Short mmCIF file of C-alpha atoms in Angstrom, two decimals:
data_model
loop_
_atom_site.label_atom_id
_atom_site.label_comp_id
_atom_site.label_asym_id
_atom_site.label_seq_id
_atom_site.Cartn_x
_atom_site.Cartn_y
_atom_site.Cartn_z
CA MET A 166 -32.43 -31.85 -9.96
CA ARG A 167 -29.61 -33.94 -8.61
CA LEU A 168 -27.11 -36.09 -10.44
CA LEU A 169 -26.47 -39.03 -8.11
CA LEU A 170 -23.48 -41.22 -8.78
CA LEU A 171 -24.32 -44.44 -6.92
CA ALA A 172 -21.15 -46.48 -6.78
CA ILE A 173 -20.09 -49.76 -5.23
CA GLY A 174 -16.95 -49.47 -3.14
CA HIS A 175 -15.54 -47.10 -0.59
CA LYS A 176 -12.16 -46.10 0.79
CA MET A 177 -10.88 -45.17 -2.64
CA PRO A 178 -7.28 -44.04 -3.13
CA ALA A 179 -6.72 -40.33 -2.50
CA TRP A 180 -6.25 -39.61 -6.23
CA VAL A 181 -9.74 -40.98 -6.97
CA ASP A 182 -11.40 -38.88 -4.27
CA ALA A 183 -9.46 -35.78 -5.36
CA GLY A 184 -10.30 -36.28 -9.04
CA TYR A 185 -13.97 -36.80 -8.37
CA ARG A 186 -14.19 -33.82 -5.98
CA GLU A 187 -12.42 -31.54 -8.46
CA TYR A 188 -15.25 -31.92 -10.97
CA ALA A 189 -18.14 -32.30 -8.50
CA ARG A 190 -17.36 -28.94 -6.87
CA ARG A 191 -17.66 -27.15 -10.22
CA PHE A 192 -21.36 -27.87 -10.68
CA PRO A 193 -23.83 -25.05 -10.01
CA GLN A 194 -26.30 -25.18 -7.12
CA HIS A 195 -29.22 -26.11 -9.38
CA LEU A 196 -27.36 -29.14 -10.76
CA LYS A 197 -25.50 -30.89 -7.97
CA LEU A 198 -23.40 -33.99 -8.51
CA GLU A 199 -23.47 -36.21 -5.44
CA LEU A 200 -21.56 -39.41 -4.78
CA VAL A 201 -23.28 -42.18 -2.81
CA GLU A 202 -20.94 -45.04 -1.98
CA ARG A 203 -22.31 -48.48 -1.18
CA PRO A 204 -20.18 -51.29 0.24
CA ALA A 205 -18.93 -54.10 -1.95
CA SER A 206 -20.30 -57.51 -1.13
CA PRO A 207 -17.85 -59.98 0.38
CA TRP A 208 -19.44 -62.83 -1.56
CA ALA A 209 -17.66 -62.14 -4.83
CA SER A 210 -14.25 -62.49 -3.21
CA ARG A 211 -15.47 -65.78 -1.74
CA GLY A 212 -16.24 -67.09 -5.22
CA ASP A 213 -20.00 -66.40 -5.40
CA VAL A 214 -20.06 -63.56 -7.91
CA ALA A 215 -23.81 -63.85 -8.63
CA ARG A 216 -24.70 -63.55 -4.93
CA GLY A 217 -22.32 -60.63 -4.57
CA GLN A 218 -23.88 -58.85 -7.53
CA ARG A 219 -27.39 -59.43 -6.12
CA GLU A 220 -26.41 -58.00 -2.73
CA GLU A 221 -24.78 -54.98 -4.35
CA ALA A 222 -27.87 -54.50 -6.54
CA ASP A 223 -30.12 -54.51 -3.46
CA SER A 224 -27.87 -51.92 -1.85
CA LEU A 225 -27.92 -49.72 -4.96
CA ARG A 226 -31.71 -50.06 -5.34
CA ALA A 227 -32.16 -48.88 -1.75
CA ALA A 228 -30.17 -45.72 -2.56
CA ILE A 229 -32.14 -44.79 -5.70
CA PRO A 230 -34.58 -41.97 -4.98
CA ARG A 231 -38.21 -42.61 -5.84
CA ASP A 232 -39.05 -41.52 -9.41
CA ALA A 233 -35.38 -41.07 -10.36
CA ARG A 234 -34.25 -41.82 -13.89
CA VAL A 235 -31.90 -44.79 -13.60
CA ILE A 236 -28.89 -45.07 -15.89
CA ALA A 237 -26.59 -48.05 -15.65
CA LEU A 238 -22.93 -47.59 -16.55
CA ASP A 239 -22.04 -50.65 -18.59
CA GLU A 240 -19.57 -51.34 -21.36
CA ARG A 241 -22.39 -53.03 -23.33
CA GLY A 242 -24.51 -49.87 -23.20
CA SER A 243 -24.77 -47.10 -25.77
CA ALA A 244 -21.74 -44.94 -26.42
CA TRP A 245 -22.61 -41.24 -26.36
CA THR A 246 -20.64 -38.41 -27.87
CA THR A 247 -20.10 -35.32 -25.76
CA ARG A 248 -22.83 -33.52 -27.71
CA GLN A 249 -25.24 -36.44 -27.20
CA LEU A 250 -24.54 -36.43 -23.47
CA ALA A 251 -25.13 -32.67 -23.38
CA ASP A 252 -28.44 -33.15 -25.19
CA ARG A 253 -29.44 -35.83 -22.70
CA LEU A 254 -28.42 -33.63 -19.78
CA ASP A 255 -30.54 -30.84 -21.23
CA GLN A 256 -33.54 -33.16 -21.52
CA TRP A 257 -32.98 -34.54 -18.02
CA GLN A 258 -32.99 -31.01 -16.62
CA LEU A 259 -36.24 -30.20 -18.43
CA ASP A 260 -37.73 -33.43 -17.04
CA GLY A 261 -36.70 -32.41 -13.51
CA ARG A 262 -36.30 -35.90 -12.08
CA ASP A 263 -33.19 -36.87 -10.18
CA ILE A 264 -30.71 -38.93 -12.21
CA ALA A 265 -29.26 -42.07 -10.61
CA LEU A 266 -26.10 -43.25 -12.39
CA LEU A 267 -25.20 -46.77 -11.28
CA VAL A 268 -21.59 -47.93 -11.12
CA GLY A 269 -21.03 -51.57 -10.21
CA GLY A 270 -18.13 -53.08 -8.38
CA PRO A 271 -15.27 -55.13 -9.85
CA ASP A 272 -17.70 -57.78 -11.13
CA GLY A 273 -20.08 -55.27 -12.69
CA LEU A 274 -23.77 -54.71 -12.16
CA ASP A 275 -26.29 -57.43 -11.47
CA PRO A 276 -27.92 -58.40 -14.80
CA GLU A 277 -31.45 -57.74 -13.50
CA LEU A 278 -30.53 -54.31 -12.18
CA ARG A 279 -28.77 -53.46 -15.44
CA ALA A 280 -31.80 -54.59 -17.47
CA SER A 281 -34.20 -52.55 -15.31
CA ALA A 282 -32.36 -49.27 -15.95
CA GLU A 283 -34.03 -46.79 -18.29
CA GLN A 284 -30.77 -46.34 -20.16
CA ARG A 285 -27.36 -48.00 -20.32
CA TRP A 286 -24.37 -45.78 -20.94
CA SER A 287 -21.01 -47.09 -22.09
CA LEU A 288 -18.04 -44.85 -21.43
CA SER A 289 -15.88 -47.12 -23.55
CA PRO A 290 -15.84 -50.63 -25.01
CA LEU A 291 -12.91 -51.16 -22.66
CA THR A 292 -13.51 -52.43 -19.15
CA LEU A 293 -12.58 -49.49 -16.93
CA PRO A 294 -11.64 -49.85 -13.28
CA HIS A 295 -14.66 -48.82 -11.23
CA PRO A 296 -12.75 -46.15 -9.23
CA LEU A 297 -11.69 -44.45 -12.47
CA VAL A 298 -15.27 -44.46 -13.73
CA ARG A 299 -16.21 -42.00 -10.95
CA ILE A 300 -13.76 -39.45 -12.28
CA VAL A 301 -14.62 -39.98 -15.94
CA VAL A 302 -18.37 -39.68 -15.30
CA ALA A 303 -17.90 -36.53 -13.20
CA GLU A 304 -15.69 -34.92 -15.85
CA GLN A 305 -17.98 -35.84 -18.74
CA LEU A 306 -21.09 -34.54 -16.96
CA TYR A 307 -19.25 -31.33 -16.15
CA ARG A 308 -18.14 -31.05 -19.77
CA ALA A 309 -21.72 -31.56 -20.95
CA HIS A 310 -22.92 -28.88 -18.53
CA THR A 311 -20.31 -26.39 -19.79
CA LEU A 312 -21.26 -27.13 -23.39
CA LEU A 313 -24.89 -26.31 -22.59
CA SER A 314 -24.01 -23.15 -20.71
CA GLY A 315 -21.57 -21.82 -23.32
CA HIS A 316 -18.57 -22.06 -21.01
CA PRO A 317 -15.26 -22.36 -22.90
CA TYR A 318 -14.19 -25.57 -21.07
CA HIS A 319 -15.35 -27.70 -23.99
CA ARG A 320 -13.83 -26.91 -27.36
CA ASP A 321 -15.17 -28.54 -30.50
#
């Protein structure tokens, strides 16, 4: 099973790449975390946010593996505790399908793409900068993994 972090944007600052890589490298071989970057659409910066979101959604859809469980990162989604995320990760591993976690660009995910996801996960009611989301998701998934495996990283 793979955990795929499908994110809009590339050429992140060095601290973002380093933070993400620090957690991604800690995952075991049977549970890999992989980042797939897709380019941001130029349309949003030209004032056509809806067209930009649609183009980004098409790009993200093309990167989703067939039969993957799709989870949209969205501040309007459900907030999960660390234990709830660990329980979900456990169930996802039993299911065996790849997990595609979708991170939109500065204008967020296209509404249709967001609605089509099997689940919507809110990291916070705050709007987080999309580069930071990569690090937070990687750390939280790693934390959930360590909780399941009895590693002392997570302390209740």
